[in-house]
Short mmCIF file of N, CA, C and O in Angstrom, two decimals:
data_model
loop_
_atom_site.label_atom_id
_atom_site.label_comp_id
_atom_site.label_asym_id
_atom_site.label_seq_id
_atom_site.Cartn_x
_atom_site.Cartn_y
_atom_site.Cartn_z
N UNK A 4 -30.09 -6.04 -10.80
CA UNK A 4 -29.59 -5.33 -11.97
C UNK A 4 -29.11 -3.92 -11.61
O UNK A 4 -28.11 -3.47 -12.16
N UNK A 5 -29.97 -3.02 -10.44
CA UNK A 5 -29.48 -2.16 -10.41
C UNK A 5 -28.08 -2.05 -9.41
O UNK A 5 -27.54 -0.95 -9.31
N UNK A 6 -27.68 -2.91 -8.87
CA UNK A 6 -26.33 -2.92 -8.30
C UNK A 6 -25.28 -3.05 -9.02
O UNK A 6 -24.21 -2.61 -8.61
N UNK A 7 -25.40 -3.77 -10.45
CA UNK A 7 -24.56 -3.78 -11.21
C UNK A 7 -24.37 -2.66 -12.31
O UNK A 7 -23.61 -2.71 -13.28
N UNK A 8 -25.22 -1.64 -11.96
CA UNK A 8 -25.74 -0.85 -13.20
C UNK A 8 -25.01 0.52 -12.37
O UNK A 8 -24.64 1.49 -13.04
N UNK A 9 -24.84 0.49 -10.83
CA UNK A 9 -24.24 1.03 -10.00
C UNK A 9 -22.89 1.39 -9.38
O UNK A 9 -22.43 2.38 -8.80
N UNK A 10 -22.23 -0.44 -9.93
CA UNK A 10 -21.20 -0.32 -9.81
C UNK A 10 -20.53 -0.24 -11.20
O UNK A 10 -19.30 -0.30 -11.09
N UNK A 11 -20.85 -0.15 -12.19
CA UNK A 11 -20.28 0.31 -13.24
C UNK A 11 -19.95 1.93 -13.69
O UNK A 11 -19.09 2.43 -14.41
N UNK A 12 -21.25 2.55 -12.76
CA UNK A 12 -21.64 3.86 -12.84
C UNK A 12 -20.11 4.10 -12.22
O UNK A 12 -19.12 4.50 -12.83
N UNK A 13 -20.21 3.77 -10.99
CA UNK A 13 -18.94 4.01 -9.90
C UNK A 13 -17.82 3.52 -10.56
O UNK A 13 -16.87 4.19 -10.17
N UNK A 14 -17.56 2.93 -11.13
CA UNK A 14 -16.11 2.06 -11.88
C UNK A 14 -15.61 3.74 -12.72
O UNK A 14 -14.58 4.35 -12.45
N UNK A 15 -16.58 4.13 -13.65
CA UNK A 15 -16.49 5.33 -14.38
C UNK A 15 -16.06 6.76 -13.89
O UNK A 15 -15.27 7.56 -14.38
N UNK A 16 -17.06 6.84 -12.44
CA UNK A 16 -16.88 7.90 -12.34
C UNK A 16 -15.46 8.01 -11.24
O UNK A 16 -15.32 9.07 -10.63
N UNK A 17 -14.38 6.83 -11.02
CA UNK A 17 -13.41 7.11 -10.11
C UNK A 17 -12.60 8.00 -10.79
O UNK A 17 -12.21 8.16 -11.95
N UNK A 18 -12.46 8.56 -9.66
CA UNK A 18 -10.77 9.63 -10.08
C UNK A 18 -9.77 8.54 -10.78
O UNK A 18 -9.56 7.37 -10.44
N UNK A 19 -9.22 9.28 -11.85
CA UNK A 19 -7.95 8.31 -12.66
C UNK A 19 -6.92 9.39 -11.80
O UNK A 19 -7.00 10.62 -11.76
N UNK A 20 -6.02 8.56 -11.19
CA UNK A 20 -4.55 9.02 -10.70
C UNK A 20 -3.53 8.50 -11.44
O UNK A 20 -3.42 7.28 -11.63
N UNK A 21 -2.49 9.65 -12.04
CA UNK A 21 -1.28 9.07 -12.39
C UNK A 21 -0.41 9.67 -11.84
O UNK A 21 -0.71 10.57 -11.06
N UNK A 22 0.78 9.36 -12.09
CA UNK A 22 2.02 10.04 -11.34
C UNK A 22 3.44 9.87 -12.13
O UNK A 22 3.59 9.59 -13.32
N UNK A 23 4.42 10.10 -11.13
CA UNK A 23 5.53 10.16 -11.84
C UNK A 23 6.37 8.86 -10.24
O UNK A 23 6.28 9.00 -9.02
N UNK A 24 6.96 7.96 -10.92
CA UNK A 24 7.57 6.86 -9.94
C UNK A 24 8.76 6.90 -9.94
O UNK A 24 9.37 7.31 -10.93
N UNK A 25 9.48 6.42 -8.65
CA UNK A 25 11.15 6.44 -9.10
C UNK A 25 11.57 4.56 -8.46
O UNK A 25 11.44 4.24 -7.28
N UNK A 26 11.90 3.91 -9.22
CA UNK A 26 12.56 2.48 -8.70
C UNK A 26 13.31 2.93 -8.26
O UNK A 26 13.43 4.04 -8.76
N UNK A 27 14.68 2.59 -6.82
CA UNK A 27 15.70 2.81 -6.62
C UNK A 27 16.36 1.25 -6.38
O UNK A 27 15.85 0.35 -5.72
N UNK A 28 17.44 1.23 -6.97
CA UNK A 28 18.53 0.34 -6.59
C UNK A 28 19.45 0.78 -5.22
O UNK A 28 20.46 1.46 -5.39
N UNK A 29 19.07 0.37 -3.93
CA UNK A 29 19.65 0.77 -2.60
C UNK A 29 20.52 0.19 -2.99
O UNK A 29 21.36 0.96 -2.53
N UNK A 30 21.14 -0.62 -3.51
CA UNK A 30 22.85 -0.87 -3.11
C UNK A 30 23.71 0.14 -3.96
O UNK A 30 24.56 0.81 -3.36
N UNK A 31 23.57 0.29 -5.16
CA UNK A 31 24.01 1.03 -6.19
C UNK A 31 24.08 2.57 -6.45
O UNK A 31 25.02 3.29 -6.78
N UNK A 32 22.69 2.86 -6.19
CA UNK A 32 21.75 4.01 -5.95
C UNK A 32 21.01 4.26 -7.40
O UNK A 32 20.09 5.05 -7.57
N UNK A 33 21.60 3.42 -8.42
CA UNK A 33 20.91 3.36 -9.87
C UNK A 33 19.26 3.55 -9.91
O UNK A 33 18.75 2.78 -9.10
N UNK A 34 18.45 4.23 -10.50
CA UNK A 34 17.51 4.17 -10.38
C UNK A 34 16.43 4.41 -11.70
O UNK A 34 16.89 5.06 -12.64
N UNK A 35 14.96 3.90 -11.84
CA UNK A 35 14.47 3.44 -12.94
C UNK A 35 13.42 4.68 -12.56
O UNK A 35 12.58 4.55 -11.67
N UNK A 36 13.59 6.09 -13.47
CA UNK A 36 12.23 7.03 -13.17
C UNK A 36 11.34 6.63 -14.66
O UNK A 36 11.92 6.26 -15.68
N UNK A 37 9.92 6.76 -14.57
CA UNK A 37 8.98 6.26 -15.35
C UNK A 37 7.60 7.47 -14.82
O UNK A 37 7.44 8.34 -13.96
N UNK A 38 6.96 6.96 -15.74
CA UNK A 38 5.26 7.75 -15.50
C UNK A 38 4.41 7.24 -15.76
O UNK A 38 4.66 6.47 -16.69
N UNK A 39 3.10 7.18 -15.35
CA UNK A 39 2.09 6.05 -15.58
C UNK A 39 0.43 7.01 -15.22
O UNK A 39 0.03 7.82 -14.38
N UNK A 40 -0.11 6.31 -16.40
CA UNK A 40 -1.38 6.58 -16.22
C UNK A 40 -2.02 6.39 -14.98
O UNK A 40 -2.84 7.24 -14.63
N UNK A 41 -1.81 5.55 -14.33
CA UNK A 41 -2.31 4.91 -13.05
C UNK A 41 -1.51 4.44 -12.53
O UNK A 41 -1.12 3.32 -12.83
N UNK A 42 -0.74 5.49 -11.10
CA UNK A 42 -0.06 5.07 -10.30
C UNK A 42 -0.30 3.69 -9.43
O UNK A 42 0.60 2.86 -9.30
N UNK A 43 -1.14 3.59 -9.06
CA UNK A 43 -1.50 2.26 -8.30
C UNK A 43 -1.42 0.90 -8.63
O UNK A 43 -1.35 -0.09 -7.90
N UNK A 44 -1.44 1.07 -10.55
CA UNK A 44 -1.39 -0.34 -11.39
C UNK A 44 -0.06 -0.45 -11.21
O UNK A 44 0.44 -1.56 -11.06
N UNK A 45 0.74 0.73 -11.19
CA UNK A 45 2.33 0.58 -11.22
C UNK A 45 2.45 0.31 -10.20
O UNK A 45 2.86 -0.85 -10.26
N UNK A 46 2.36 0.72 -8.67
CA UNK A 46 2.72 0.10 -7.47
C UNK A 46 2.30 -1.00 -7.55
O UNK A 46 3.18 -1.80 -7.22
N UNK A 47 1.04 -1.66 -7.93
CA UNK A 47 0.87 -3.33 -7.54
C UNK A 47 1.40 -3.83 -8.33
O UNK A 47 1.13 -5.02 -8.20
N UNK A 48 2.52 -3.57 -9.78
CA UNK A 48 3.05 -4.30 -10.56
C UNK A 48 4.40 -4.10 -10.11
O UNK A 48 5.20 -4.99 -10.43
N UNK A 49 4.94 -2.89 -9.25
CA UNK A 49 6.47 -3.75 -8.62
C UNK A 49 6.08 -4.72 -8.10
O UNK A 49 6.38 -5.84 -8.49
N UNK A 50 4.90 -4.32 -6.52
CA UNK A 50 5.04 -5.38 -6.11
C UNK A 50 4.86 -6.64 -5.98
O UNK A 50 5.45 -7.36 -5.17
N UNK A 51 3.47 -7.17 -7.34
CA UNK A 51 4.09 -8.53 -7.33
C UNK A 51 5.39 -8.62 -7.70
O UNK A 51 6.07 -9.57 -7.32
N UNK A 52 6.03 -7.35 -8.70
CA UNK A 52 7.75 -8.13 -9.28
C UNK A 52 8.48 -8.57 -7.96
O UNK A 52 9.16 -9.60 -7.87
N UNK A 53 8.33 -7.95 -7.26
CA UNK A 53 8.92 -8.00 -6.16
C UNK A 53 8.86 -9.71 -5.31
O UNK A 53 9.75 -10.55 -5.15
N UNK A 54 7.57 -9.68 -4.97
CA UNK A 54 6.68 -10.83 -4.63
C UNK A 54 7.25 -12.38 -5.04
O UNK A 54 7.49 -13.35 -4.33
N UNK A 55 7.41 -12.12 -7.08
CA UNK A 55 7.76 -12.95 -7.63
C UNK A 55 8.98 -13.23 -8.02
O UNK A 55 9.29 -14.16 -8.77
N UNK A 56 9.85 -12.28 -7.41
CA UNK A 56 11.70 -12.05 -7.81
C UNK A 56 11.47 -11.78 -9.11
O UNK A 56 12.45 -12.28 -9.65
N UNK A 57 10.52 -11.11 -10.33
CA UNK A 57 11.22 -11.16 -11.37
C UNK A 57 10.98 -9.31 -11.78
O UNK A 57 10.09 -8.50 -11.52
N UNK A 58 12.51 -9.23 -12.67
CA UNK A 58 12.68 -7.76 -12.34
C UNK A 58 11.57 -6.76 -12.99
O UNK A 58 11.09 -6.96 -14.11
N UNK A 59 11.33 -5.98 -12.41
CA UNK A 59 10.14 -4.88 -12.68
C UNK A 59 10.27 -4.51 -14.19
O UNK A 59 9.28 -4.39 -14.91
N UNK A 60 11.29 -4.36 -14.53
CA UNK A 60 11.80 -3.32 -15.72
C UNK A 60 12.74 -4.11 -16.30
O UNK A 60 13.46 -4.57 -15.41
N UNK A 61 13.23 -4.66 -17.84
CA UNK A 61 13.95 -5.20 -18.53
C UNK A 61 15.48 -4.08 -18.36
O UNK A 61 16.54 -4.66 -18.61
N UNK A 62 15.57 -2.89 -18.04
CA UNK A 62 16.63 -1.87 -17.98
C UNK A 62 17.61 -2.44 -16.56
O UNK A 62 18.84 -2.44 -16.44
N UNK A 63 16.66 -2.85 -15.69
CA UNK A 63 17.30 -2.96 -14.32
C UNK A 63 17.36 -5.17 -14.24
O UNK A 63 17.14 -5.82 -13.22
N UNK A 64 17.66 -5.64 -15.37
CA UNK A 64 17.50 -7.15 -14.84
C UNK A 64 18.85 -7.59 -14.21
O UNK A 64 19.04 -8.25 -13.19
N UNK A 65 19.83 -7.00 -15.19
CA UNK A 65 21.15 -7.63 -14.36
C UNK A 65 21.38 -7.44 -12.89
O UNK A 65 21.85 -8.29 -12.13
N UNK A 66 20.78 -5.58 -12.40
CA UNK A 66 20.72 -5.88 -11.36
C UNK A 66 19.81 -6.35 -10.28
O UNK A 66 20.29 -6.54 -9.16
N UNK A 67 18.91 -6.49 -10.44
CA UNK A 67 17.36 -6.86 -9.57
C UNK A 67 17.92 -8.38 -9.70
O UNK A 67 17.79 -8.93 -8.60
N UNK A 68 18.34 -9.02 -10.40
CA UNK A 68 19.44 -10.57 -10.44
C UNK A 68 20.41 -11.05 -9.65
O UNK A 68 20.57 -12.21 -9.28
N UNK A 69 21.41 -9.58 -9.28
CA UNK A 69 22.51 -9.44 -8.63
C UNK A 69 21.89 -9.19 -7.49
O UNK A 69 21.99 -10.16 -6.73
N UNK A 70 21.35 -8.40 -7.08
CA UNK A 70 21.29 -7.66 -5.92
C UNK A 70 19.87 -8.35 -4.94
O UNK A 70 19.58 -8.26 -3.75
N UNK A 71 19.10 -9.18 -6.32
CA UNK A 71 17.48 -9.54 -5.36
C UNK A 71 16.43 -8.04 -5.35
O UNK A 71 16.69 -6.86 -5.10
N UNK A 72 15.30 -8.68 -5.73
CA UNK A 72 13.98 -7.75 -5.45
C UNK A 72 14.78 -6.80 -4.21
O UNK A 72 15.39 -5.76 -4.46
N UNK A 73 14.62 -7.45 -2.74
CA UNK A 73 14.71 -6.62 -1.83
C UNK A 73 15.46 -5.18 -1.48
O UNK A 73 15.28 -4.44 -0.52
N UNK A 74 16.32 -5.06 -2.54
CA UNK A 74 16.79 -4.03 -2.53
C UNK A 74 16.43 -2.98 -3.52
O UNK A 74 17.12 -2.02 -3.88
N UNK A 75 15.38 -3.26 -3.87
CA UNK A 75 14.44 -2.00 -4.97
C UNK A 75 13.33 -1.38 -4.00
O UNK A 75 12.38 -1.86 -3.38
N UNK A 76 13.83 -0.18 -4.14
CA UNK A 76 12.23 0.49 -3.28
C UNK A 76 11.63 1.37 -4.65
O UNK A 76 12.23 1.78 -5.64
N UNK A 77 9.81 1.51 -4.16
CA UNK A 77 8.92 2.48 -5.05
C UNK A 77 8.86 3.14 -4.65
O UNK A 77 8.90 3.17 -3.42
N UNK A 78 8.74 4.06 -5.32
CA UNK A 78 8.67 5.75 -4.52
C UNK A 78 7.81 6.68 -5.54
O UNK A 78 8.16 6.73 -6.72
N UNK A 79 6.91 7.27 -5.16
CA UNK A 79 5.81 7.97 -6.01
C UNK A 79 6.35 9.43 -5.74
O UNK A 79 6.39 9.69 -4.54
N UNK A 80 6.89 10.67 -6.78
CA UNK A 80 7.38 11.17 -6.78
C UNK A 80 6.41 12.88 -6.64
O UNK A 80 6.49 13.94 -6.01
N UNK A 81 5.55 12.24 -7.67
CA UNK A 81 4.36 13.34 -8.31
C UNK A 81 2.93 12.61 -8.70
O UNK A 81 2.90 11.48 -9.20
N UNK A 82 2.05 13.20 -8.47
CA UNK A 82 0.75 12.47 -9.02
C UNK A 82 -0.38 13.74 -9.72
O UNK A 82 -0.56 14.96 -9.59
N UNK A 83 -0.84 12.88 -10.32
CA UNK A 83 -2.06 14.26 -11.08
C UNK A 83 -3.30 13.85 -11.52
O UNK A 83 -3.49 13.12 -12.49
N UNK A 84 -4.20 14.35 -10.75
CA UNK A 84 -5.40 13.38 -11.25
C UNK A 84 -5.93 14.30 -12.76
O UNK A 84 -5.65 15.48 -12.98
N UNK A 85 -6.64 13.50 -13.54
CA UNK A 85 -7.18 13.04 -14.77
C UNK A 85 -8.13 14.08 -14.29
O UNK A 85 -8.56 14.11 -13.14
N UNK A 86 -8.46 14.99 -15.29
CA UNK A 86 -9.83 15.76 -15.38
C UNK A 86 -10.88 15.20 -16.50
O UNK A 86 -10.68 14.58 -17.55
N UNK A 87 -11.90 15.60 -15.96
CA UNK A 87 -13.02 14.89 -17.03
C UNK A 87 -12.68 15.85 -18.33
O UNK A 87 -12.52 15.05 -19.25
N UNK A 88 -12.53 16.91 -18.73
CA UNK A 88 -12.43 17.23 -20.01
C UNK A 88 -11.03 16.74 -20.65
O UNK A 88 -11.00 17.08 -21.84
N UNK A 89 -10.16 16.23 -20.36
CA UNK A 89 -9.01 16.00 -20.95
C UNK A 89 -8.93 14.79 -21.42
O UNK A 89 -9.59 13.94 -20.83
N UNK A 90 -8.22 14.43 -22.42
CA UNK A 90 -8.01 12.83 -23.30
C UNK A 90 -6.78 12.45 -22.36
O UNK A 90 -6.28 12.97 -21.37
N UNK A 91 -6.51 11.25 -23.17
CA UNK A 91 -6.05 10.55 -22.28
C UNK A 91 -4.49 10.49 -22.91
O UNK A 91 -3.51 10.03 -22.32
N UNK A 92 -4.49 11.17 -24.47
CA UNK A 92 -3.30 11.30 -24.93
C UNK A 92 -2.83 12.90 -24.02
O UNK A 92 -1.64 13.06 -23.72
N UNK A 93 -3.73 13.83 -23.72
CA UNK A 93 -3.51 14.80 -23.06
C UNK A 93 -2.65 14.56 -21.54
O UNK A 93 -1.58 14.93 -21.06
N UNK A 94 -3.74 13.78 -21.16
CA UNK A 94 -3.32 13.26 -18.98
C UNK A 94 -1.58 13.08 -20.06
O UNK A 94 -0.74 13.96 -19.93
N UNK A 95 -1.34 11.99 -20.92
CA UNK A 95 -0.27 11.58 -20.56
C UNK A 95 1.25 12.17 -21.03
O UNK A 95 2.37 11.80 -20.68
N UNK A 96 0.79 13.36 -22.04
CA UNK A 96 1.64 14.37 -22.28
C UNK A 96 1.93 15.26 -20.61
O UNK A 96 3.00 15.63 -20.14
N UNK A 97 0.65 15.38 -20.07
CA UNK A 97 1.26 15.75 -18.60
C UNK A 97 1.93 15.57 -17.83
O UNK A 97 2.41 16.36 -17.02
N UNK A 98 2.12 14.27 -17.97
CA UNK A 98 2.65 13.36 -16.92
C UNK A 98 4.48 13.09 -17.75
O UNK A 98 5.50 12.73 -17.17
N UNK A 99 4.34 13.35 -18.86
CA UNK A 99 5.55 13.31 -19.39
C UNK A 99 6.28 14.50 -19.35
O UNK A 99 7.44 14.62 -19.74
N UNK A 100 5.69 15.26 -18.95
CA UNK A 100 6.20 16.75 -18.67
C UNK A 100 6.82 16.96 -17.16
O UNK A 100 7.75 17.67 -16.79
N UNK A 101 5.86 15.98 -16.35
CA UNK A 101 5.95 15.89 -15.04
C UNK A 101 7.34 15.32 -14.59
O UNK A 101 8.19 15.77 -13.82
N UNK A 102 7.26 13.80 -15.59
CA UNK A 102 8.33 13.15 -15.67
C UNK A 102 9.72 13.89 -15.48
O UNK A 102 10.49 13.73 -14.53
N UNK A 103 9.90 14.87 -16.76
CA UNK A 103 10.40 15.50 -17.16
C UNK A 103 11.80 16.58 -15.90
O UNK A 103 13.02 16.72 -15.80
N UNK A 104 10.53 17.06 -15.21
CA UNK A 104 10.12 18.09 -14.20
C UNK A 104 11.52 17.30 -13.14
O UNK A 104 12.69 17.60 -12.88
N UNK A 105 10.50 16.09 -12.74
CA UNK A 105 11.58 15.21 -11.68
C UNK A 105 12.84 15.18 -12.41
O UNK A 105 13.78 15.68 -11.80
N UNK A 106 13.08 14.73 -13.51
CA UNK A 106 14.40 14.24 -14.00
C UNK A 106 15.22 15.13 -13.88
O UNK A 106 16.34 14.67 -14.08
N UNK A 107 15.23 16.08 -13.68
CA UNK A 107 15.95 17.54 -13.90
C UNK A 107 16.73 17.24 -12.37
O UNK A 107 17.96 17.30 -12.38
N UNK A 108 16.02 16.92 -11.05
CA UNK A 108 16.55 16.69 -9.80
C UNK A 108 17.03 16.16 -9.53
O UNK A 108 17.56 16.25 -8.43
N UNK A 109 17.27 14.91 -10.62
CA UNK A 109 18.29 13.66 -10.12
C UNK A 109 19.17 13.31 -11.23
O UNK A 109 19.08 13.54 -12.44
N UNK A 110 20.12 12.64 -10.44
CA UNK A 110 21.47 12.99 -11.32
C UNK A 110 21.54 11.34 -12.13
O UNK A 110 21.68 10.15 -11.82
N UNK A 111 21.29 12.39 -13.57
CA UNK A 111 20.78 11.50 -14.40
C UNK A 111 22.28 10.46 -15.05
O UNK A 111 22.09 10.03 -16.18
N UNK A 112 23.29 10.18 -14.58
CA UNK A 112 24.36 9.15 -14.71
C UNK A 112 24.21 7.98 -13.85
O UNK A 112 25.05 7.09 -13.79
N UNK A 113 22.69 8.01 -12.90
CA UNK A 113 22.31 7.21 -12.11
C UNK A 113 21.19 6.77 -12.85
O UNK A 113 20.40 6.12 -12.15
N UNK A 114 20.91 6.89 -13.90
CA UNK A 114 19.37 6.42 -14.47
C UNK A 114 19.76 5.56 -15.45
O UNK A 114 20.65 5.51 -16.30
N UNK A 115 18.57 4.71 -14.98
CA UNK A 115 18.83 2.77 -15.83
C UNK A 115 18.35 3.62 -17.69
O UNK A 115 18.33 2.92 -18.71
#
């Protein structure tokens, strides 16, 4: 009991990481910027899309169709870990700010 009482403890107390992501379309250079509570759920959800050919994002299907998974790369742009006093509507006003922050750098006639 107490291993399970342990690893729950530990489930709680991990650092929450989020970030700011950029999809890129290498043939095109089109690209899908987003933000996520948890960067890592978002990297393992390209890459099964990837895995499974089906496109990451409903914005990018015609081309992830045309072009194939293989030519989408992830790219983690910004990350910010979660403080224990902050909500979680808070982390994600951050991260939309963050968002924000990146978008300003890239030339947004390239964004899905």
């Amino acid at each position: 009991m107490d291993k399970r009482k342990d690893l729950i403890n530990a489930y709680k107390q991990r650092k929450i990481l989020g970030g700011v992501f950029k999809v890129t379309n290498t043939v095109n250079g089109r690209y899908l910027l987003d933000s996520a509570a948890d960067i890592h759920a978002r990297q393992n959800s390209f890459n099964f899309s990837v895995s499974t050919n089906n496109p990451f994002d409903y914005k990018m299907r015609a081309d992830w169709q045309a072009s194939g998974a293989a030519a989408f790369t992830f790219e983690v742009l910004d990350t910010l870990e979660k403080k224990e006093t902050q909500s979680q509507e808070q982390f994600i006003e951050d991260l939309k700010f963050l968002e924000e922050n990146q978008a300003e750098k890239l030339d947004s006639t390239l964004r899905y």
